[in-house]
XYZ file of C-alpha atoms in Angstrom:
733
model
C -17.096 25.509 -2.512
C -15.477 25.596 -5.936
C -11.950 24.473 -6.647
C -9.248 26.937 -7.629
C -8.718 26.924 -11.424
C -5.973 24.553 -12.523
C -4.085 27.222 -14.469
C -3.497 29.328 -11.384
C -1.577 26.551 -9.624
C 0.785 25.405 -12.364
C 0.881 22.182 -14.383
C 0.386 18.818 -12.770
C 0.640 15.367 -14.304
C -2.270 12.951 -14.390
C -1.816 9.167 -14.178
C -3.725 8.320 -17.360
C -1.291 5.715 -18.637
C 0.223 4.486 -15.394
C 0.721 0.762 -16.125
C 2.263 1.175 -19.582
C 4.523 4.058 -18.589
C 5.642 2.326 -15.422
C 6.432 -0.865 -17.260
C 8.348 0.892 -20.022
C 10.455 2.900 -17.550
C 11.320 -0.098 -15.406
C 12.107 -2.185 -18.479
C 14.414 0.533 -19.795
C 16.074 0.977 -16.378
C 16.605 -2.759 -15.936
C 18.019 -3.157 -19.427
C 20.448 -0.271 -18.961
C 23.443 -2.460 -17.915
C 23.043 -4.378 -21.161
C 23.242 -1.131 -23.125
C 26.549 -0.099 -21.549
C 28.663 -1.319 -24.490
C 26.575 0.830 -26.840
C 26.909 3.787 -24.491
C 30.671 3.342 -24.306
C 30.864 3.152 -28.100
C 28.962 6.423 -28.331
C 31.381 7.990 -25.857
C 34.392 6.780 -27.875
C 32.946 8.199 -31.071
C 32.363 11.544 -29.393
C 35.964 11.529 -28.150
C 37.361 10.831 -31.616
C 35.206 13.555 -33.080
C 36.411 15.979 -30.452
C 32.927 16.336 -29.003
C 34.051 16.391 -25.361
C 31.603 19.161 -24.504
C 28.705 17.177 -25.964
C 29.967 14.123 -24.129
C 30.017 16.050 -20.848
C 26.454 17.275 -21.391
C 25.292 13.754 -22.238
C 26.803 12.400 -19.031
C 25.311 15.164 -16.928
C 21.880 14.519 -18.421
C 22.212 10.797 -17.780
C 23.332 11.310 -14.178
C 20.214 13.418 -13.599
C 18.002 10.496 -14.583
C 19.639 7.794 -12.478
C 22.928 6.936 -10.744
C 25.841 6.012 -13.012
C 27.927 2.876 -12.579
C 31.436 3.123 -11.056
C 32.922 2.293 -14.461
C 31.136 5.218 -16.063
C 32.319 7.612 -13.339
C 35.885 6.366 -13.737
C 35.831 6.907 -17.492
C 34.286 10.337 -17.077
C 37.026 11.392 -14.668
C 39.768 10.087 -16.973
C 38.298 11.929 -19.963
C 38.177 15.173 -17.992
C 41.782 14.651 -16.805
C 42.954 14.187 -20.399
C 41.641 17.634 -21.363
C 43.174 19.788 -18.666
C 45.353 19.244 -15.596
C 45.200 22.727 -14.103
C 44.069 23.480 -10.553
C 40.493 24.168 -11.631
C 40.342 20.929 -13.607
C 41.723 18.984 -10.625
C 39.012 20.414 -8.405
C 36.314 19.540 -10.966
C 37.580 15.964 -11.295
C 37.614 15.561 -7.524
C 33.967 16.611 -7.527
C 33.228 13.922 -10.113
C 34.844 11.266 -7.925
C 32.964 12.571 -4.926
C 29.671 12.231 -6.767
C 30.612 8.784 -8.049
C 31.421 7.194 -4.687
C 28.056 8.392 -3.366
C 26.055 6.573 -6.056
C 27.200 3.009 -5.346
C 29.737 1.368 -3.049
C 32.901 0.628 -5.060
C 36.306 0.005 -3.486
C 37.949 0.333 -6.901
C 36.445 3.783 -7.447
C 37.563 4.846 -3.974
C 41.105 3.679 -4.756
C 41.090 5.693 -8.008
C 39.785 8.717 -6.142
C 42.520 8.482 -3.482
C 45.213 7.864 -6.064
C 44.135 10.874 -8.104
C 44.137 13.171 -5.080
C 47.592 11.998 -3.954
C 49.094 12.423 -7.421
C 47.359 15.582 -8.596
C 46.910 17.779 -5.539
C 50.135 19.746 -5.158
C 49.498 20.636 -1.525
C 49.142 16.976 -0.581
C 52.172 15.983 -2.674
C 54.324 18.553 -0.896
C 53.366 16.925 2.406
C 52.493 20.234 3.956
C 51.453 19.593 7.534
C 48.606 22.054 7.111
C 47.084 20.215 4.150
C 47.917 16.547 4.765
C 44.751 16.450 6.862
C 42.784 16.708 3.614
C 44.124 13.347 2.454
C 43.648 11.808 5.888
C 40.040 12.954 5.982
C 39.524 11.409 2.565
C 41.045 8.119 3.718
C 38.832 8.117 6.795
C 35.782 8.681 4.573
C 36.845 5.747 2.434
C 37.221 3.501 5.505
C 33.814 4.605 6.789
C 32.218 3.748 3.455
C 34.026 0.512 2.596
C 36.579 -0.337 5.305
C 34.320 -3.159 6.561
C 34.067 -4.726 3.102
C 35.226 -8.277 3.936
C 36.552 -9.078 0.475
C 38.019 -5.758 -0.698
C 38.262 -3.448 2.310
C 41.898 -4.477 2.856
C 42.888 -2.421 -0.194
C 41.870 0.801 1.519
C 43.596 -0.080 4.794
C 46.850 -0.888 3.039
C 46.690 2.285 0.938
C 46.151 4.336 4.086
C 49.158 2.718 5.830
C 51.361 3.222 2.779
C 50.406 6.902 2.762
C 51.285 7.317 6.441
C 54.550 5.407 6.012
C 55.467 7.657 3.079
C 54.930 10.678 5.323
C 57.149 9.026 7.959
C 59.993 8.841 5.436
C 59.797 12.598 4.842
C 60.186 13.533 8.523
C 63.592 14.876 9.560
C 65.424 12.175 11.597
C 66.370 14.803 14.153
C 62.708 15.521 14.865
C 62.241 12.697 17.355
C 58.875 13.910 18.588
C 57.367 14.066 15.087
C 58.729 10.615 14.215
C 57.283 9.078 17.385
C 53.941 10.680 16.695
C 53.904 9.275 13.149
C 54.961 5.821 14.384
C 52.075 5.812 16.821
C 49.693 6.821 14.006
C 50.845 3.878 11.866
C 50.637 1.502 14.837
C 47.063 2.635 15.494
C 46.145 1.918 11.869
C 47.522 -1.615 12.225
C 45.560 -2.130 15.419
C 42.340 -0.869 13.841
C 42.748 -3.105 10.807
C 43.539 -6.203 12.876
C 40.242 -5.755 14.749
C 38.165 -5.920 11.559
C 37.136 -9.241 9.897
C 38.873 -9.064 6.501
C 40.561 -11.423 4.084
C 44.281 -12.213 4.577
C 44.186 -11.367 8.271
C 47.237 -13.544 9.021
C 49.346 -11.725 6.428
C 48.301 -8.411 7.984
C 49.399 -9.685 11.400
C 52.764 -10.765 9.981
C 53.215 -7.363 8.326
C 52.497 -5.727 11.661
C 55.118 -7.838 13.481
C 57.672 -7.108 10.753
C 56.996 -3.400 11.039
C 57.332 -3.522 14.817
C 60.697 -5.287 14.421
C 61.838 -2.432 12.216
C 61.035 -0.118 15.083
C 63.481 -2.263 17.200
C 60.851 -3.808 19.433
C 61.773 -7.081 21.161
C 59.890 -9.606 18.989
C 61.549 -12.969 18.370
C 61.883 -13.823 14.702
C 61.079 -17.504 15.118
C 58.225 -17.028 17.603
C 54.558 -17.577 16.721
C 52.473 -14.849 15.099
C 50.971 -13.698 18.394
C 54.086 -13.821 20.550
C 55.036 -10.416 21.802
C 51.849 -8.758 20.500
C 50.020 -6.762 23.184
C 47.223 -8.721 24.811
C 44.474 -6.279 23.844
C 45.571 -6.511 20.192
C 45.579 -10.315 20.424
C 42.019 -10.331 21.810
C 40.762 -7.974 19.115
C 42.505 -10.007 16.399
C 41.048 -13.307 17.624
C 37.520 -11.856 17.742
C 37.947 -10.492 14.229
C 39.255 -13.835 13.013
C 36.258 -15.621 14.487
C 33.990 -13.096 12.758
C 35.722 -13.711 9.462
C 35.432 -17.490 9.806
C 31.716 -17.087 10.511
C 31.309 -15.057 7.305
C 33.684 -16.756 4.913
C 31.054 -19.211 3.638
C 28.528 -16.414 3.113
C 31.171 -14.387 1.269
C 31.921 -17.295 -1.031
C 28.262 -17.592 -1.946
C 27.756 -13.947 -2.973
C 31.075 -13.837 -4.859
C 30.289 -16.827 -7.064
C 30.234 -15.944 -10.749
C 28.209 -18.957 -11.966
C 25.101 -18.172 -9.887
C 21.785 -16.874 -11.310
C 20.839 -13.373 -10.201
C 17.744 -14.474 -8.317
C 19.747 -17.001 -6.307
C 22.508 -14.486 -5.672
C 20.008 -11.977 -4.330
C 18.620 -14.678 -2.064
C 22.141 -15.354 -0.746
C 22.534 -11.654 -0.050
C 19.309 -11.686 1.980
C 20.604 -14.640 4.031
C 23.873 -12.800 4.630
C 22.013 -9.607 5.597
C 19.903 -11.501 8.108
C 23.103 -12.750 9.710
C 24.627 -9.266 9.864
C 21.485 -7.721 11.340
C 21.458 -10.384 14.058
C 25.101 -9.666 14.882
C 24.082 -6.241 16.167
C 26.629 -4.124 14.252
C 24.703 -1.533 12.170
C 27.861 -0.376 10.373
C 28.602 -3.871 9.049
C 24.978 -4.383 8.036
C 24.958 -1.056 6.192
C 28.124 -1.896 4.240
C 26.627 -5.230 3.205
C 23.402 -3.512 2.134
C 25.510 -1.155 0.005
C 27.285 -4.111 -1.585
C 23.935 -5.706 -2.410
C 22.609 -2.439 -3.836
C 25.676 -2.140 -6.071
C 24.886 -5.572 -7.528
C 21.088 -5.103 -7.640
C 20.495 -1.337 -8.025
C 16.860 -1.561 -9.115
C 15.593 -4.204 -6.719
C 12.738 -2.339 -5.043
C 12.367 -5.014 -2.357
C 16.032 -4.598 -1.445
C 15.730 -0.817 -1.209
C 12.583 -1.112 0.905
C 14.302 -3.551 3.243
C 17.403 -1.335 3.456
C 15.514 1.868 4.244
C 13.272 0.077 6.727
C 16.349 -1.137 8.583
C 17.867 2.347 8.616
C 14.629 3.912 9.879
C 14.549 1.438 12.730
C 18.266 1.718 13.557
C 19.198 5.372 13.049
C 15.827 7.130 13.519
C 16.420 9.694 10.788
C 19.503 11.795 10.184
C 21.610 12.632 7.162
C 22.651 9.016 6.558
C 19.062 7.832 6.180
C 18.090 10.905 4.167
C 20.912 10.309 1.679
C 19.930 6.648 1.250
C 16.304 7.600 0.579
C 17.466 10.097 -2.030
C 19.372 7.339 -3.832
C 16.528 4.839 -3.384
C 13.996 7.104 -5.102
C 16.510 7.803 -7.854
C 17.056 4.090 -8.519
C 13.407 3.023 -8.123
C 11.268 6.124 -8.748
C 8.202 4.013 -9.566
C 7.822 2.755 -5.960
C 5.384 5.039 -4.152
C 6.191 3.627 -0.705
C 9.788 4.838 -1.015
C 8.620 8.413 -1.684
C 6.180 8.276 1.230
C 8.866 7.113 3.630
C 11.298 9.650 2.182
C 8.904 12.451 3.152
C 8.513 10.989 6.649
C 12.295 10.754 6.987
C 12.670 14.414 6.050
C 10.003 15.369 8.567
C 11.792 13.441 11.334
C 14.973 15.264 10.426
C 13.204 18.645 10.664
C 13.826 19.437 7.003
C 12.723 22.806 5.675
C 9.450 23.311 3.838
C 11.436 24.087 0.701
C 13.120 20.680 0.758
C 9.899 18.837 1.581
C 8.015 20.601 -1.201
C 10.815 19.813 -3.670
C 10.764 16.087 -2.872
C 6.968 15.993 -3.016
C 7.038 17.755 -6.384
C 9.532 15.222 -7.745
C 7.376 12.338 -6.574
C 4.397 13.642 -8.550
C 6.469 13.511 -11.731
C 6.888 9.748 -11.300
C 4.575 7.040 -12.541
C 3.348 4.525 -9.973
C 1.696 1.169 -10.547
C -1.495 1.837 -8.556
C -3.651 4.869 -7.843
C -3.512 4.051 -4.109
C 0.177 5.007 -4.139
C -0.749 8.487 -5.355
C -3.431 8.768 -2.668
C -0.999 7.679 0.046
C 1.527 10.234 -1.189
C -0.959 13.128 -1.040
C -2.193 12.081 2.402
C 1.382 11.846 3.685
C 2.057 15.377 2.478
C -1.101 16.653 4.181
C -0.273 14.762 7.380
C 3.117 16.442 7.558
C 1.719 19.916 6.985
C -0.980 19.337 9.605
C 1.512 18.156 12.227
C 3.829 21.061 11.652
C 1.008 23.582 11.870
C -0.543 21.966 14.946
C 2.408 20.843 17.055
C 5.511 22.762 15.968
C 6.387 25.764 18.081
C 8.414 27.506 15.378
C 6.409 27.629 12.158
C 8.010 28.954 9.003
C 6.579 32.109 7.454
C 5.669 30.245 4.254
C 3.761 27.555 6.147
C 0.039 28.202 6.558
C -3.259 26.441 6.017
C -3.485 27.533 2.375
C -0.805 24.931 1.558
C -3.012 22.162 2.961
C -6.027 23.396 1.010
C -4.009 23.581 -2.195
C -2.682 20.058 -1.647
C -6.220 18.742 -1.188
C -7.377 20.547 -4.324
C -4.520 19.059 -6.331
C -5.245 15.602 -4.931
C -8.945 15.864 -5.808
C -8.209 16.792 -9.421
C -5.323 14.367 -9.699
C -7.205 11.336 -8.389
C -10.824 12.009 -9.335
C -10.790 10.081 -12.597
C -9.509 6.916 -10.917
C -11.113 7.152 -7.460
C -14.645 8.169 -8.407
C -17.252 6.348 -6.298
C -14.590 4.766 -4.054
C -14.027 4.919 -0.313
C -10.603 6.430 -0.970
C -12.130 9.603 -2.391
C -14.628 9.782 0.489
C -11.798 9.430 3.002
C -9.834 12.175 1.260
C -12.746 14.644 1.329
C -13.686 13.705 4.886
C -10.148 14.475 6.012
C -10.231 17.715 4.028
C -13.509 18.872 5.576
C -12.283 18.060 9.076
C -9.153 20.170 8.585
C -11.205 23.014 7.135
C -12.981 23.085 10.487
C -10.060 22.494 12.852
C -7.262 24.434 11.130
C -9.074 26.615 8.623
C -11.958 27.391 11.012
C -14.260 27.721 8.007
C -17.600 25.888 8.278
C -18.750 27.097 4.864
C -15.609 25.692 3.269
C -16.072 22.365 5.073
C -19.637 22.064 3.796
C -18.408 23.052 0.348
C -16.001 20.108 0.383
C -18.862 17.684 1.081
C -21.124 19.308 -1.486
C -18.406 18.983 -4.137
C -18.081 15.315 -3.267
C -21.849 14.750 -3.479
C -21.910 16.269 -6.953
C -19.296 13.711 -7.965
C -20.325 10.692 -5.889
C -23.953 11.347 -4.972
C -24.811 7.658 -5.331
C -22.389 6.657 -2.554
C -24.013 6.099 0.831
C -20.679 6.701 2.596
C -20.488 10.252 1.215
C -23.882 11.167 2.682
C -23.122 9.429 5.969
C -19.849 11.348 6.335
C -21.536 14.677 5.661
C -24.356 13.892 8.127
C -21.877 12.733 10.783
C -20.034 16.052 10.567
C -23.225 18.044 11.078
C -24.279 15.877 14.023
C -20.844 16.210 15.595
C -21.220 19.978 15.357
C -24.746 19.726 16.892
C -26.296 21.138 13.713
C -29.445 18.997 13.971
C -31.555 20.869 11.422
C -28.780 20.680 8.798
C -28.389 16.936 9.397
C -32.166 16.468 9.087
C -32.224 18.340 5.787
C -29.509 16.000 4.479
C -31.617 12.972 5.432
C -34.557 14.481 3.564
C -32.337 14.925 0.491
C -30.998 11.396 0.399
C -33.539 8.982 1.920
C -35.269 8.427 -1.432
C -32.047 7.884 -3.381
C -31.064 4.529 -4.784
C -27.885 3.190 -3.110
C -26.118 -0.110 -3.852
C -26.873 -3.186 -1.773
C -28.945 -2.464 1.311
C -27.842 1.169 1.396
C -31.307 2.533 0.647
C -32.816 0.680 3.586
C -29.862 1.605 5.807
C -30.238 5.357 5.251
C -33.987 5.156 5.983
C -33.422 3.344 9.268
C -30.563 5.717 10.081
C -32.960 8.647 9.727
C -35.381 7.023 12.173
C -32.600 6.431 14.696
C -31.494 10.041 14.267
C -34.973 11.370 15.030
C -35.302 9.117 18.083
C -32.091 10.578 19.514
C -32.351 14.225 18.477
C -35.840 15.019 17.162
C -39.246 15.825 18.623
C -42.233 13.484 18.364
C -43.481 15.467 15.376
C -40.064 15.064 13.707
C -40.132 11.333 14.336
C -43.702 10.965 13.029
C -42.758 12.919 9.908
C -39.770 10.647 9.314
C -41.963 7.556 9.773
C -44.469 8.941 7.286
C -41.695 9.464 4.715
C -39.695 6.318 5.352
C -42.434 3.679 5.692
C -43.670 3.701 2.072
C -40.081 3.860 0.875
C -39.144 0.752 2.880
C -42.239 -1.095 1.642
C -41.379 -0.131 -1.910
C -37.799 -1.374 -1.515
C -38.988 -4.589 0.104
C -41.400 -5.334 -2.731
C -38.735 -4.558 -5.301
C -36.248 -6.927 -3.701
C -38.797 -9.728 -3.447
C -39.580 -9.420 -7.128
C -35.883 -9.414 -7.965
C -35.367 -12.565 -5.910
C -38.348 -14.201 -7.595
C -36.968 -13.334 -11.009
C -33.576 -14.770 -10.176
C -35.160 -18.082 -9.149
C -37.242 -18.209 -12.302
C -34.202 -17.477 -14.414
C -32.330 -20.352 -12.843
C -35.279 -22.647 -13.512
C -35.865 -21.413 -17.053
C -32.731 -20.440 -19.016
C -34.861 -19.227 -21.938
C -36.316 -16.462 -19.807
C -32.831 -15.567 -18.571
C -31.598 -15.122 -22.122
C -34.596 -12.965 -22.910
C -33.963 -10.805 -19.868
C -30.308 -10.304 -20.820
C -31.503 -8.670 -24.018
C -33.430 -6.059 -22.078
C -32.022 -2.580 -21.676
C -29.781 -1.939 -18.645
C -32.215 0.602 -17.190
C -35.162 -1.790 -17.065
C -34.720 -2.553 -13.346
C -34.829 1.138 -12.552
C -37.968 1.520 -14.669
C -39.581 -1.334 -12.788
C -38.708 0.256 -9.452
C -40.250 3.480 -10.701
C -43.374 1.576 -11.695
C -43.531 0.183 -8.175
C -43.365 3.704 -6.830
C -46.215 4.618 -9.144
C -48.277 1.707 -7.780
C -47.663 2.899 -4.251
C -48.798 6.357 -5.300
C -51.952 4.871 -6.829
C -52.562 3.031 -3.575
C -52.320 6.298 -1.650
C -54.789 7.909 -4.046
C -57.139 4.977 -3.585
C -56.949 5.436 0.171
C -57.970 9.064 -0.266
C -61.049 7.983 -2.196
C -62.008 5.355 0.355
C -61.357 7.240 3.576
C -61.445 10.871 2.625
C -58.708 13.423 2.089
C -58.034 14.135 5.751
C -57.805 10.501 6.730
C -55.538 9.709 3.797
C -53.051 12.315 4.958
C -52.836 10.716 8.380
C -53.204 7.107 7.239
C -49.724 6.104 8.392
C -50.403 7.377 11.881
C -54.188 6.951 12.407
C -55.213 3.945 10.299
C -52.091 1.982 9.362
C -54.034 -1.293 9.032
C -56.159 0.072 6.216
C -53.133 1.314 4.338
C -51.484 -2.092 4.747
C -54.609 -3.770 3.376
C -54.503 -1.557 0.303
C -50.795 -2.200 -0.179
C -51.438 -5.906 0.229
C -54.052 -5.743 -2.508
C -51.588 -4.025 -4.807
C -48.900 -6.565 -4.004
C -51.364 -9.428 -4.481
C -52.338 -8.115 -7.897
C -48.687 -7.662 -8.834
C -47.894 -11.217 -7.734
C -50.818 -12.503 -9.818
C -49.487 -10.702 -12.859
C -46.051 -12.065 -12.174
C -47.429 -15.582 -11.776
C -49.348 -15.265 -15.039
C -46.145 -14.225 -16.783
C -44.418 -17.269 -15.274
C -47.183 -19.574 -16.425
C -47.103 -18.127 -19.913
C -43.358 -18.646 -20.262
C -42.967 -21.981 -18.475
C -46.334 -23.576 -19.195
C -46.528 -24.719 -15.583
C -48.758 -23.671 -12.745
C -46.278 -24.661 -10.031
C -42.564 -25.311 -9.965
C -42.802 -28.066 -7.331
C -45.814 -30.374 -6.834
C -44.591 -32.279 -3.746
C -45.634 -35.669 -5.129
C -42.635 -37.530 -3.580
C -41.461 -34.964 -1.084
C -40.480 -35.132 2.570
C -41.026 -32.182 4.897
C -38.251 -31.830 7.504
C -38.450 -29.617 10.576
C -36.283 -28.866 13.642
C -33.163 -28.541 11.442
C -30.026 -26.944 12.856
C -29.937 -23.388 11.492
C -26.334 -23.916 10.374
C -27.178 -26.985 8.279
C -26.970 -26.657 4.512
C -28.067 -28.720 1.516
C -24.887 -30.771 1.591
C -25.531 -31.779 5.218
C -29.061 -32.948 4.344
C -27.813 -34.774 1.270
C -25.250 -36.630 3.376
C -27.931 -37.402 5.982
C -30.063 -39.147 3.346
C -27.036 -40.727 1.693
C -27.919 -44.213 2.931
C -31.469 -43.786 1.603
C -30.573 -42.536 -1.842
C -32.879 -41.189 -4.523
C -32.542 -37.535 -3.445
C -33.705 -35.399 -6.338
C -33.745 -31.869 -4.882
C -33.343 -30.085 -1.529
C -35.022 -26.770 -0.661
C -34.129 -25.167 2.669
C -36.638 -22.466 3.646
C -35.244 -19.012 4.470
C -36.715 -15.941 6.100
C -37.660 -13.380 3.447
C -36.312 -10.447 5.398
C -33.155 -11.765 7.081
C -32.249 -14.483 4.574
C -31.473 -16.886 7.461
C -32.574 -20.518 7.589
C -35.915 -21.209 9.310
C -34.997 -24.763 10.254
C -37.414 -26.198 7.670
C -36.792 -27.941 4.348
C -38.380 -29.924 1.528
C -36.517 -32.902 0.046
C -37.741 -34.358 -3.261
C -37.144 -38.083 -3.907
C -37.241 -40.024 -7.132
C -39.971 -42.454 -6.019
C -42.182 -43.485 -3.093
C -39.822 -46.251 -1.956
C -37.002 -43.814 -1.282
C -39.447 -41.378 0.310
C -40.705 -44.060 2.724
C -37.139 -44.923 3.708
C -36.439 -41.233 4.341
C -39.544 -40.852 6.574
C -38.316 -43.847 8.587
C -35.239 -41.813 9.601
C -37.425 -39.396 11.591
C -36.187 -38.583 15.118
C -32.570 -39.196 14.126
C -29.887 -36.572 14.989
C -28.280 -34.105 12.553
C -25.770 -31.549 13.869
C -27.126 -31.930 17.401
C -30.819 -31.571 16.455
C -33.399 -34.372 16.318
C -35.126 -34.124 12.935
C -38.853 -34.480 12.388
C -39.541 -36.021 8.953
C -42.994 -36.507 7.377
C -44.436 -36.909 3.920
C -45.367 -33.529 2.469
C -49.066 -33.062 1.645
C -49.956 -29.514 0.487
C -53.691 -30.123 0.782
C -53.626 -31.506 4.316
C -54.096 -29.100 7.237
C -51.262 -29.117 9.766
C -50.122 -27.081 12.717
C -47.318 -24.567 12.454
C -44.578 -24.097 15.008
C -46.663 -21.678 17.082
C -49.430 -24.218 17.581
C -52.032 -22.500 15.358
C -53.801 -24.283 12.525
C -52.525 -23.328 9.117
C -52.591 -24.684 5.611
C -49.250 -26.225 4.488
C -49.111 -24.457 1.182
C -46.544 -25.234 -1.458
C -43.236 -23.386 -0.894
C -42.650 -20.586 -3.397
C -39.845 -20.520 -5.942
C -37.539 -18.415 -3.750
C -37.266 -21.103 -1.083
C -39.089 -18.862 1.418
C -42.348 -19.573 3.180
C -45.258 -17.505 1.792
């Protein structure tokens, strides 16, 4: 299955210079506050030169890149107001303020916004009952955004009360009903404010009592602050005062001017933990907004904020708007984009909006390739869920979008994910959806074939392809895949694993003839791999013993190991030809099934000759016939299989003179055999070591004797055997 040509799907960025681009963008974004004086100077020069239009375009372009500071929004609005004060200009300036208060929480910007509306909007200034609601709605929005700001929220409350009191003065004294209604509105504002923990709460209470006295209520002048105040207002005020006292120390910490930024951010996190534990999401959100205003590009803060909103509000416009700002402030954080897409999906956003956000995310530069992979998979997950589980599917939504996303992901990530499990997972997911949603078996196989052309040396790619065919009960197709890959060279023990996997497959699904055929193919391959690994282990031991040989080997070409493996295959082939000569053509063909012992004897001869050649090469390079001669050596048996060289060294610590320790391991499993040789510096130390026989080590009673290679002893099974010298790998021959 070929991929659709790139040109037919539009341009797409590739992350070729991710680290450098990410670093440069973040450095520029972090240094932006320091460049504000230069930016302001540029703005002033443009004003003097009469370049207001150019200035407007520059600001618009900058606001597209990232949120502007409250100061910049304020200056922009003032510049626009100085040009024109007509109705259209007033509406445009209001839009600027509206955009500004959405970027960052700023009580000062809200106050400017409210002041501008009250002074410039003629309908509000005329106090028309039909249009005063506009100002009230704006005040309510301001209180929702910043009314819980402990340090500065009082400014908005007082401005709101002053506005309502100004309206009260314009009401005709004869209109008793309207005046009473306005009085009740002002009283409600006082009650609401007194229930919120803010600075100067006592002065607010005193202002409330003074206002009530003006309304000719029976409040004694010399009484205490709470005398005559309704009981429910007193209770709310006392709770708010307790809340303020609990926060006043935390407020002092974040408002300090002599504190380093890192410490200030830490104080914010302590304060946020307190607010989250208080159980008031609105207060916690306002504090998060205050922290964001001070640390706009702290990715950890944005991640913590959005995580809290996801948990608390479970989607909705509030969370969606915060994610939009988060990705605008920290576009290099892939996790924010992933969670933004999930938030949109929870909110049942349209495909158009989801596609737009996904497209924006691909224009960003992330620090790791895994972030790109996670982003593509999140997009596919969303499309799959909407196609599979949504009752009402949009007309534009079909499986072709999933296929196109996978194609883009494959091209986008191939350079960085080649021969990785991430790419295998991506193609496995793709093939599975081609079957379940696309109902196209040919396309699913094409996905795996494309992957094998790219990552044919990965065992996981073949295993995934085979697993799909087995799951579909396509036994012959799975068998053909085993035949294609069993002779390939995979890293680690992958070559042996695929051979044994084929045998297990034939046991479960094949006939006896299929199993015999697999055995005939796999057996020589396993023997070849075993011989190759033994020689590699032998070489590694020799290299450790003789650094000169190691240096010589390092100068060999990188492909020498592969050449040697090929030579081993050639020797196996020669052995098969020899068997044909000895036993006839027909017998040679069935040697693995009819006369396996004869084939093993021939292979043993080949291996014996190879080992002789190897030993001759060792002797020529080292000048020695044996690495160890066992002249002052103790042979230890019945060792705990978990014991290591350090344990044995500590065991003989009171004896001393330990020169070398060789624990014997099984050649095939690599596990300890419970046997070891310990070399000592002289016979006196060796005799003292033998005297420790029958003592305990890690729960096992050791058997210690002097090693004598020429003396016949009995092995663990009770049969007579010759105690030959241990080979250089530490394994028994």
